[in-house]
Structures are given as structure tokens and as C-alpha cells.
Short mmCIF file of C-alpha atoms in Angstrom, two decimals:
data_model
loop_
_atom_site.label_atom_id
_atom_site.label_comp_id
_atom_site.label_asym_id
_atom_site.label_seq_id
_atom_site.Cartn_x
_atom_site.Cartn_y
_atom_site.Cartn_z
CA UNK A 27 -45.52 -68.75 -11.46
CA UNK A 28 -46.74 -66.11 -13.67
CA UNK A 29 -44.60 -63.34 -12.23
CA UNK A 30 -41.88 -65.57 -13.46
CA UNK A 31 -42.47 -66.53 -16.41
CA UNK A 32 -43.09 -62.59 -17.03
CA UNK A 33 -40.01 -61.61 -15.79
CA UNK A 34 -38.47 -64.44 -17.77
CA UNK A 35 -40.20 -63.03 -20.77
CA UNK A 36 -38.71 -59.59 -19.90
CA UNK A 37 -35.59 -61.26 -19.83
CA UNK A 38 -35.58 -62.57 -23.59
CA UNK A 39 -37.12 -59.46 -24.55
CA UNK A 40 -34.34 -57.43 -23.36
CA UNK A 41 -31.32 -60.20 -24.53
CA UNK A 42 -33.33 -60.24 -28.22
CA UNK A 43 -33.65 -56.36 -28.61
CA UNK A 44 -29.52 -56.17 -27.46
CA UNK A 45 -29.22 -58.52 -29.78
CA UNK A 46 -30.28 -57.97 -32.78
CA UNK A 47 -29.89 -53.84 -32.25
CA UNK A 48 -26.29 -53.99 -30.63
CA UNK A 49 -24.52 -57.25 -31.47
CA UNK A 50 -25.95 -58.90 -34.42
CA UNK A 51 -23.39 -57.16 -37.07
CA UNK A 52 -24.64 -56.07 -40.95
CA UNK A 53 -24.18 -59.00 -43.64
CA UNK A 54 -21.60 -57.54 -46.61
CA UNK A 55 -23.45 -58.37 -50.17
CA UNK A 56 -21.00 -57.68 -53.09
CA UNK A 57 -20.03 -59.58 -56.83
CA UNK A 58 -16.67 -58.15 -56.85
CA UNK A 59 -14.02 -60.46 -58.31
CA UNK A 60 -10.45 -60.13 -57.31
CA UNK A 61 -8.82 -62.38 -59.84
CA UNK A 62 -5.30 -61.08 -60.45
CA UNK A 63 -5.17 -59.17 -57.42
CA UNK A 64 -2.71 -60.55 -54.29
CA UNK A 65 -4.02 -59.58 -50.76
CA UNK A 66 -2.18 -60.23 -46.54
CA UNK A 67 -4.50 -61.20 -44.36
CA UNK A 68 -2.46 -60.95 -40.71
CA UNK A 69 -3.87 -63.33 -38.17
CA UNK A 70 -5.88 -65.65 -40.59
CA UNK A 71 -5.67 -68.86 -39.34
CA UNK A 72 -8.41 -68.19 -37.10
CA UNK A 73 -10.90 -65.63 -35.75
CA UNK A 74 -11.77 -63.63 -38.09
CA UNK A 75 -9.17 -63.18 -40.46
CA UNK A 76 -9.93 -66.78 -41.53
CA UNK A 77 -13.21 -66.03 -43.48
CA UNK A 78 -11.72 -63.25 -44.39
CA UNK A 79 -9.17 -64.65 -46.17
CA UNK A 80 -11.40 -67.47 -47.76
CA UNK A 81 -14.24 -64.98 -48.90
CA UNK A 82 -11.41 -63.09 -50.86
CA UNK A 83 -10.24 -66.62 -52.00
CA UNK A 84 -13.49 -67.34 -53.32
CA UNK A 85 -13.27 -63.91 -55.61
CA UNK A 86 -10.24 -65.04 -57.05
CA UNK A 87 -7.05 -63.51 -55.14
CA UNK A 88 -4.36 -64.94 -54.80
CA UNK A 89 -4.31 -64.68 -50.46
CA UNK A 90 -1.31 -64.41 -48.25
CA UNK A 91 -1.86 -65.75 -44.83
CA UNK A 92 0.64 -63.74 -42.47
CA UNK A 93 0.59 -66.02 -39.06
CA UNK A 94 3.07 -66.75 -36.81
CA UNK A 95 1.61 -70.39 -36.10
CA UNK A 96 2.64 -72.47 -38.87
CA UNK A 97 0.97 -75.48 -37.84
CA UNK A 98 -2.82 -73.44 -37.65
CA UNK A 99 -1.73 -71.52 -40.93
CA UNK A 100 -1.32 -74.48 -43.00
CA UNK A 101 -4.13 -76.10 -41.62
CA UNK A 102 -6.06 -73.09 -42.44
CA UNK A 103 -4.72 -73.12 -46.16
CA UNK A 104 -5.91 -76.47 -46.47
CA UNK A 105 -9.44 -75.46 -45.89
CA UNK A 106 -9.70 -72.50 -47.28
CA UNK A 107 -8.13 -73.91 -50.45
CA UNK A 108 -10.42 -77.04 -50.44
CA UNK A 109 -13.59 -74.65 -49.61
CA UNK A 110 -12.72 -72.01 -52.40
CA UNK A 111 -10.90 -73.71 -55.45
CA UNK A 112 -8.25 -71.50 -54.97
CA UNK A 113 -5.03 -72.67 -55.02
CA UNK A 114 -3.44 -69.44 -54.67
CA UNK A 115 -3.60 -69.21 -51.00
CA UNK A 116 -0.56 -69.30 -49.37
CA UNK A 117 1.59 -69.05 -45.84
CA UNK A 118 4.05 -66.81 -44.45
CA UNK A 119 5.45 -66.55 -41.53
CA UNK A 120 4.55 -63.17 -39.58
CA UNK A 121 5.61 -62.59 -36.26
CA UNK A 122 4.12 -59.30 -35.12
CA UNK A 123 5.80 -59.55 -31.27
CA UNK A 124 9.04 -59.25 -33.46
CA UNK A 125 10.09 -56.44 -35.61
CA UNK A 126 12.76 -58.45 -37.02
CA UNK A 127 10.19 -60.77 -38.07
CA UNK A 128 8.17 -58.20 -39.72
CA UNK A 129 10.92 -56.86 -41.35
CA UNK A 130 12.39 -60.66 -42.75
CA UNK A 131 8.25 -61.13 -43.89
CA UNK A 132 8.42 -57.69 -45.60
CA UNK A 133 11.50 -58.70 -47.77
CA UNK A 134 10.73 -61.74 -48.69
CA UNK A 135 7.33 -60.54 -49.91
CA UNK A 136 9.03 -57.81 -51.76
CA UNK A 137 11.19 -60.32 -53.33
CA UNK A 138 8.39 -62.79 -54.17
CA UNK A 139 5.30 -61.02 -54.76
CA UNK A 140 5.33 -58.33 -57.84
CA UNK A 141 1.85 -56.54 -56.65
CA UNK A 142 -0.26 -55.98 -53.51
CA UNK A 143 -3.79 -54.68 -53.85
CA UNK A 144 -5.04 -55.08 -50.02
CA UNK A 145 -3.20 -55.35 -46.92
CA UNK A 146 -5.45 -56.22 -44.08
CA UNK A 147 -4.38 -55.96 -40.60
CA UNK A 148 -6.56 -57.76 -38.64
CA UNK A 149 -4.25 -59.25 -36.05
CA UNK A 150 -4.89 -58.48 -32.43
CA UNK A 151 -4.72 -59.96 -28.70
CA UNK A 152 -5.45 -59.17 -25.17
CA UNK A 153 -2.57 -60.11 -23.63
CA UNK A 154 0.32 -59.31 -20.80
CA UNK A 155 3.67 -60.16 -21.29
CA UNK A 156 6.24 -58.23 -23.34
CA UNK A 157 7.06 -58.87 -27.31
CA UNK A 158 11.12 -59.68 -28.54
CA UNK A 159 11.56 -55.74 -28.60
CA UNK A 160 10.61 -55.10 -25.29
CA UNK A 161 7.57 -53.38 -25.81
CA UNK A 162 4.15 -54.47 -24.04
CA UNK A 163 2.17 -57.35 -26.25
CA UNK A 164 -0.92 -55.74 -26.93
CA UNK A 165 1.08 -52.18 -28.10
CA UNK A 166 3.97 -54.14 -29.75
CA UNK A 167 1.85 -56.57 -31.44
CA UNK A 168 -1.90 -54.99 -32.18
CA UNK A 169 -0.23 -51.31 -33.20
CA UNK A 170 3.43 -51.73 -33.94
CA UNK A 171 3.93 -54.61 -35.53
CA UNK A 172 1.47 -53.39 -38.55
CA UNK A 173 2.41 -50.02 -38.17
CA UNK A 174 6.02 -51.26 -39.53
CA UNK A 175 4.48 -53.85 -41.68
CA UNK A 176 2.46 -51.30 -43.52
CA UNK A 177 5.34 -48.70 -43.94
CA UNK A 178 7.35 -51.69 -45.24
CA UNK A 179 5.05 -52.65 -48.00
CA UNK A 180 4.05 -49.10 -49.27
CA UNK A 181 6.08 -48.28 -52.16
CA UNK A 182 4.13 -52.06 -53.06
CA UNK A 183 0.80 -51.24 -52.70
CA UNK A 184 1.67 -47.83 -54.51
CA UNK A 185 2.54 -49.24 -57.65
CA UNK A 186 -1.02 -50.45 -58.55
CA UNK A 187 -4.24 -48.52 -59.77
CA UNK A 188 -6.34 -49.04 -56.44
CA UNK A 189 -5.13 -50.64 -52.85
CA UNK A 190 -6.43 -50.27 -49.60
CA UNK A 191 -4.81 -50.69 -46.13
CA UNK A 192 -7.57 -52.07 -43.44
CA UNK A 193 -6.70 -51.68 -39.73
CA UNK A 194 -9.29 -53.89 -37.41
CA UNK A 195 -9.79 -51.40 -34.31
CA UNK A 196 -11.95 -51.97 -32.36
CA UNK A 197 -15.22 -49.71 -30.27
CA UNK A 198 -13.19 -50.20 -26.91
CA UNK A 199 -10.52 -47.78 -28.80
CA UNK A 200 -13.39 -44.89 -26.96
CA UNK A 201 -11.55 -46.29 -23.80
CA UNK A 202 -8.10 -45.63 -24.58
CA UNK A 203 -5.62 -42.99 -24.26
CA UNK A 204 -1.93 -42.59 -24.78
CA UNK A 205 0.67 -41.37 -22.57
CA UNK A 206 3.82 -40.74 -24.64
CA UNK A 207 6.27 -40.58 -21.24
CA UNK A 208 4.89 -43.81 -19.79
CA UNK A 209 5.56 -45.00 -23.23
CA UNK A 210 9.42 -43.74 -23.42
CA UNK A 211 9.89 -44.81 -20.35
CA UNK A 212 8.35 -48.35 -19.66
CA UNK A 213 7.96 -48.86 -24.09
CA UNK A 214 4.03 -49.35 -22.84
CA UNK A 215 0.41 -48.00 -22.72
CA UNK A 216 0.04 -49.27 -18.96
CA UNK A 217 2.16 -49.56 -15.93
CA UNK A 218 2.48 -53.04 -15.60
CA UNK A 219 1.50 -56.26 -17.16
CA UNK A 220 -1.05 -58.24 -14.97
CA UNK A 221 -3.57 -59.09 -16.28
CA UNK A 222 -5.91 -56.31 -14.82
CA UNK A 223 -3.66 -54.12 -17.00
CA UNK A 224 -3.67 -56.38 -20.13
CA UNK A 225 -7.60 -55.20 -21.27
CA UNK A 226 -6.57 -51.48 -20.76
CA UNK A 227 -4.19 -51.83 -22.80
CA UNK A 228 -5.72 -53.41 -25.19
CA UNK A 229 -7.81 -50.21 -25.48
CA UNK A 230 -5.13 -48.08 -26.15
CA UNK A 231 -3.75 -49.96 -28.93
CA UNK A 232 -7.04 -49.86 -30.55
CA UNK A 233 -7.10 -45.90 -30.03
CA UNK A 234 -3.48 -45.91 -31.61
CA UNK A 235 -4.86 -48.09 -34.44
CA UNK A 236 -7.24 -45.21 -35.54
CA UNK A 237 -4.93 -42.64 -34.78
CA UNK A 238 -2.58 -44.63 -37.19
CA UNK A 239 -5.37 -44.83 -39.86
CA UNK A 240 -5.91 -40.93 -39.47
CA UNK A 241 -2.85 -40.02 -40.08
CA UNK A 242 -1.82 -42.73 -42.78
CA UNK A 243 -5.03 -41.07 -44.96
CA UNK A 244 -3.37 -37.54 -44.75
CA UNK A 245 -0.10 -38.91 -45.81
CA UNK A 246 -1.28 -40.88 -48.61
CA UNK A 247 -3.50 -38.15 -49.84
CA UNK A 248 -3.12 -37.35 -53.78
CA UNK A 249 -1.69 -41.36 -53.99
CA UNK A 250 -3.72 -44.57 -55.65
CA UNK A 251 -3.68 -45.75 -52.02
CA UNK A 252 -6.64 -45.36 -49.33
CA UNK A 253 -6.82 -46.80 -46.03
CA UNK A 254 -10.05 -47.80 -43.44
CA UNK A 255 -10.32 -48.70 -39.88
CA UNK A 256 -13.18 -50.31 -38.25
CA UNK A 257 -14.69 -51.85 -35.29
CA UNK A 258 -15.55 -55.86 -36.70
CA UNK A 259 -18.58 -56.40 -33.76
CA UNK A 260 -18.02 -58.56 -30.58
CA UNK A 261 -16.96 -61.80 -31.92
CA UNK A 262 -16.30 -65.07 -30.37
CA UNK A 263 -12.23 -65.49 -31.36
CA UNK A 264 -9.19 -66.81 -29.87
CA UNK A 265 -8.51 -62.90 -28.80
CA UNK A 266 -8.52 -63.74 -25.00
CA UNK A 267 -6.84 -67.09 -25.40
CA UNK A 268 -4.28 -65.38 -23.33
CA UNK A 269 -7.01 -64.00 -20.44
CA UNK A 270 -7.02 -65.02 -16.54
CA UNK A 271 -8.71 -68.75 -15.23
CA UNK A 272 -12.46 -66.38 -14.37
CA UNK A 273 -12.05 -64.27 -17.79
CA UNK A 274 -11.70 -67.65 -19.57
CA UNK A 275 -14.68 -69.34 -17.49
CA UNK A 276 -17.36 -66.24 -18.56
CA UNK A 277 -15.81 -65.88 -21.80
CA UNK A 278 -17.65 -68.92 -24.02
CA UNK A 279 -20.96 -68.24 -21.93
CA UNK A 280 -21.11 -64.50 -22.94
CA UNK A 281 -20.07 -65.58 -26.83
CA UNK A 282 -23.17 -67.90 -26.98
CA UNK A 283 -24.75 -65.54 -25.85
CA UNK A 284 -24.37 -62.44 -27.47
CA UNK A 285 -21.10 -62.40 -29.93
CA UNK A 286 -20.77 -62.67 -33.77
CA UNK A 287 -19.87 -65.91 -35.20
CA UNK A 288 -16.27 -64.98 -36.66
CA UNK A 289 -18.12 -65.05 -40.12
CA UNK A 290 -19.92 -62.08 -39.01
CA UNK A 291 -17.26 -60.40 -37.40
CA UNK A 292 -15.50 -60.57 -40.74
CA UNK A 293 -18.35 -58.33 -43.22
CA UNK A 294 -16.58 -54.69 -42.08
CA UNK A 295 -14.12 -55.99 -43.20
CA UNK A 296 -14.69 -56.88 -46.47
CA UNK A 297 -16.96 -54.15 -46.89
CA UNK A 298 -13.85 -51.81 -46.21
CA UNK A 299 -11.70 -53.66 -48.25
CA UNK A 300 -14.22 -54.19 -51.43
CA UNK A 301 -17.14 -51.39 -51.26
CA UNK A 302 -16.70 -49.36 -54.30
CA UNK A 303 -16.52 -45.74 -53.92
CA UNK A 304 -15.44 -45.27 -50.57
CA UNK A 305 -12.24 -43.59 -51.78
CA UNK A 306 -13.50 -40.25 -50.34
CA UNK A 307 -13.72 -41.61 -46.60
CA UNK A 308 -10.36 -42.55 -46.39
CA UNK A 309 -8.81 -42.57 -43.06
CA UNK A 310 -12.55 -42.91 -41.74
CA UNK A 311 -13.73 -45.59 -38.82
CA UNK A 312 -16.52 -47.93 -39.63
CA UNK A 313 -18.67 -50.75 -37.95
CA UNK A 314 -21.47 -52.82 -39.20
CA UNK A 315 -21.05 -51.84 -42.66
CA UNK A 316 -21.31 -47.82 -42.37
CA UNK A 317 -20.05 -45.23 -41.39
CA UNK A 318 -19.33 -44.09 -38.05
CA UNK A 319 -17.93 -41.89 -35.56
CA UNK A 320 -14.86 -41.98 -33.41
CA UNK A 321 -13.51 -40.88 -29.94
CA UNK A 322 -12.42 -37.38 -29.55
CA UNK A 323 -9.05 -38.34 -28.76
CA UNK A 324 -9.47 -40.49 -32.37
CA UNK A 325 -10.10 -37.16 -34.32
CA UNK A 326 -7.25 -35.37 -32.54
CA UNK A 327 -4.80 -34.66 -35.70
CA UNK A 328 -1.71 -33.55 -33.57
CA UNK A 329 -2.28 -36.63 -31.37
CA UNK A 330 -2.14 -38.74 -34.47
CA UNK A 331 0.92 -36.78 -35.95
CA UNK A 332 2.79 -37.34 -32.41
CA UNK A 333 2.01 -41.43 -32.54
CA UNK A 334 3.06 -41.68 -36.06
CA UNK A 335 6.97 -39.81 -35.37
CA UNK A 336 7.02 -41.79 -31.62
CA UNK A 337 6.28 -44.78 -33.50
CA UNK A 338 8.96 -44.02 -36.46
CA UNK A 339 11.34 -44.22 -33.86
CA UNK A 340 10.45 -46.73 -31.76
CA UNK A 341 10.75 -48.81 -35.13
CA UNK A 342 14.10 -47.27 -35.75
CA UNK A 343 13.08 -45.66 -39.34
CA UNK A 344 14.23 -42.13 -37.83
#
């Protein structure tokens, strides 16, 4: 019995010291007020986008959820409304599988909105299939979609003093690669789209997510603009709603277990979006509130250079 109960004490041990070293993310602390400034949250209805949204609610923006569920998007205006005294949070419809979509959301913003002040693209799956383009999901959808949202609303976010683009990457981006013929040829990261495949290639649209904030930051240098990527922790979401019967029967077991609440996931974040002074790092990866280092293939500047044009004209804006 005691050999057990000391291997069951080694046991919590090890689970506490993951935890609290590894998994438990950094808590964002900040009195910033955003009142007169307008901000797109993509993917807020849920995960983590929705206390994102409602913490920049509570400071006073005026918030544009960008979902493609319009049903879980009102729903989540209606709380985050009720919770913040904000009335200025809003829906519209964003459908980042379809560049049409993107392109209709884009226009109508640019006809209704006079400013933007932070554009946060936190969207993202794991997911097989292929989006209304063609392209794989996870590609189309986690790199693509903002990639054509963000060129879209540029000239916007130019026009005010300070604005910030935030793309939510992810640590698995270490894991991913690109392979620019597979992509011409099969408009995809991976061969195929079971759902062994759908994971990897989630990885590589996280790699093409800092790749895309790399190269944004050296395009927008000299500009009023600055843009951030980051990893948010490993959060219990709706990210895998699309994963296999076994992925889906771990999944809740090993969120108990070890992932951030979506409220924590959220703090990079909004410590991208609102830290003062972090003008200098722009087009710099971060995680748990600071600073950090990327991949090797996420510090390759030609790479980065070679997404951006492939991705121009995938988008047809070449």
C-alpha cells in the first residue's frame, strides 16, 4: 500500500509541476480603456475569442464579432453585452472557408465602420475537408482567410494613430513546414484529407501564420500599424469539434486535465493587443505574456517573402 500511494504521490507531483510550469498560462493585468476605439474579433462566439471580445467590451470598444455561425454569434452578443454594459458589440457574418465571404465582410465593414484600431485573428480549426475555394480547411481557413481579411482592411487600420494586427499561432507551428509544389498542385499543406492528415496540417498553417506575421512587420515598417503573433496555451475550445470518434473521446479528459480555461487562453492575447510599448517587437511571436522564440523555418525571411506572393495569388490580388 505504501509503494502506491508513493507512486501515486509521484504521480501528482509530476501532473502539478507540468502544470503549473508548462500549461497554466500568465494572467494579463492592464487599466487600458478603449472607449472610441472599434476592434474584429474572428471566431468569438466561442473559445477563446469570446473573452476576448468581452474583456475589450468591458474597456469600452465598440467589438465586432466576425463568425460564420449566426445563431452562436448572437447568442454570444447577448452575453457579452449583458456581462459588460456595452452595447456596442456587434455581429457580422465572416466566413473564412470562403474568400468571397471575406471579401463581402471586408466591404461592408469599409462601408459601415469609419475606424479600426485592432484586428484580431484568432480563428482556427483542426479539420479535413476542403473550404468553397478548393483549398484544404485548416490552410484555407486558419492562414488564408485572414491573410485576405487583413490585406482587405489595411488602408483602415492605417488611417488611425496606433493599430495592431494579432495572428493566434500556435507552439505546434515548430511542427510545420511548407511545400509550395504540393501546394500548387493539390491548393494544400498535406496530401490528403483524413483525418491523420488534418493535425499536420494544422501545423503548417500555424507555421504560415508566423511567417505571415514576419513578413506583414517588414511591410508595414515606417507605418502607425504593428502586428503580433502568439501561441494562446493549450486551451479547452471547440478547435477539434471536427476531430475523429477516439480524438473526441481523450479530448475532454486531457482538457480537465491539463488545458487553460478559454479565459486563460485569451491573456496573450490581450497582452499583444493592449501592452504598451511593444511597438519595437513587431512581427515578434509571444506566449504566456512574453516574449519568445520561434522555429527556424519561422525566422526564415525568404520563406516568409515566398508565402506572402504564393498567397497574393492564390487570393487573386496579383
Amino acid at each position: 500500500m505504501s509503494v502506491l500511494l508513493s507512486v501515486l504521490a509521484g504521480v501528482l507531483a509530476v501532473y502539478i509541476l507540468l502544470y503549473y510550469s508548462v500549461f497554466k498560462g500568465a494572467k494579463f493585468k492592464s487599466s487600458v480603456m478603449l472607449k472610441g476605439k472599434t476592434a474584429i474579433v474572428t471566431g468569438s462566439n466561442t473559445g477563446i475569442g469570446k473573452p476576448t471580445a468581452l474583456d475589450l467590451a468591458k474597456r469600452g470598444a465598440r467589438v465586432i464579432l466576425a463568425c460564420r455561425n449566426q445563431q452562436k454569434a448572437e447568442a454570444a452578443v447577448y452575453d457579452i453585452r449583458k456581462e459588460s454594459g456595452n452595447s456596442e458589440v456587434l455581429h457580422m457574418h465572416l466566413d473564412l472557408a470562403s474568400l468571397k465571404s471575406v471579401r463581402d465582410f471586408a466591404a461592408i465593414f469599409l462601408k459601415r465602420e469609419p475606424r479600426l484600431d485592432l484586428l484580431i485573428n484568432n480563428a482556427g480549426l483542426i479539420a479535413s475537408g476542403r473550404t468553397d475555394d478548393g483549398f484544404g480547411m485548416a490552410f484555407g481557413v486558419n492562414h488564408l482567410g485572414h491573410f485576405l481579411l487583413t490585406l482587405l482592411l489595411l488602408d483602415r487600420l492605417k488611417q488611425v494613430e496606433h493599430s495592431r494586427i494579432i495572428n493566434v499561432s500556435a507552439l505546434l507551428h515548430r511542427l510545420g513546414s511548407i511545400d509550395f509544389n504540393l501546394l500548387n498542385t493539390n491548393k494544400d499543406l498535406v496530401t490528403d484529407n483524413s483525418s491523420c492528415h488534418a493535425l499536420r496540417a494544422y501545423c503548417h498553417s500555424k507555421l504560415c501564420n508566423v511567417l505571415f506575421t514576419r513578413e506583414l512587420a517588414n511591410r508595414l515598417e515606417g507605418t502607425s500599424v504593428t502586428c503580433y503573433c502568439l501561441h494562446p496555451g493549450v486551451i479547452a475550445t471547440e478547435i477539434g469539434r471536427n476531430m475523429n470518434l477516439v480524438q473526441k473521446l481523450l479530448y475532454p479528459i486531457m482538457s480537465k486535465l491539463f488545458f487553460l480555461d478559454p479565459e486563460g487562453g485569451a491573456q496573450t492575447t490581450l497582452y499583444c493587443a493592449l501592452q504598451e510599448g511593444l511597438e519595437p517587437l513587431s512581427g515578434r511571436y509571444f506566449s504566456s505574456c512574453a516574449l519568445q522564440n520561434v522555429s527556424a523555418d519561422g525566422r526564415d525571411d525568404a520563406l516568409a517573402r515566398k508565402l506572402w506572393e504564393v498567397s497574393e495569388r492564390l487570393c487573386g490580388l496579383s
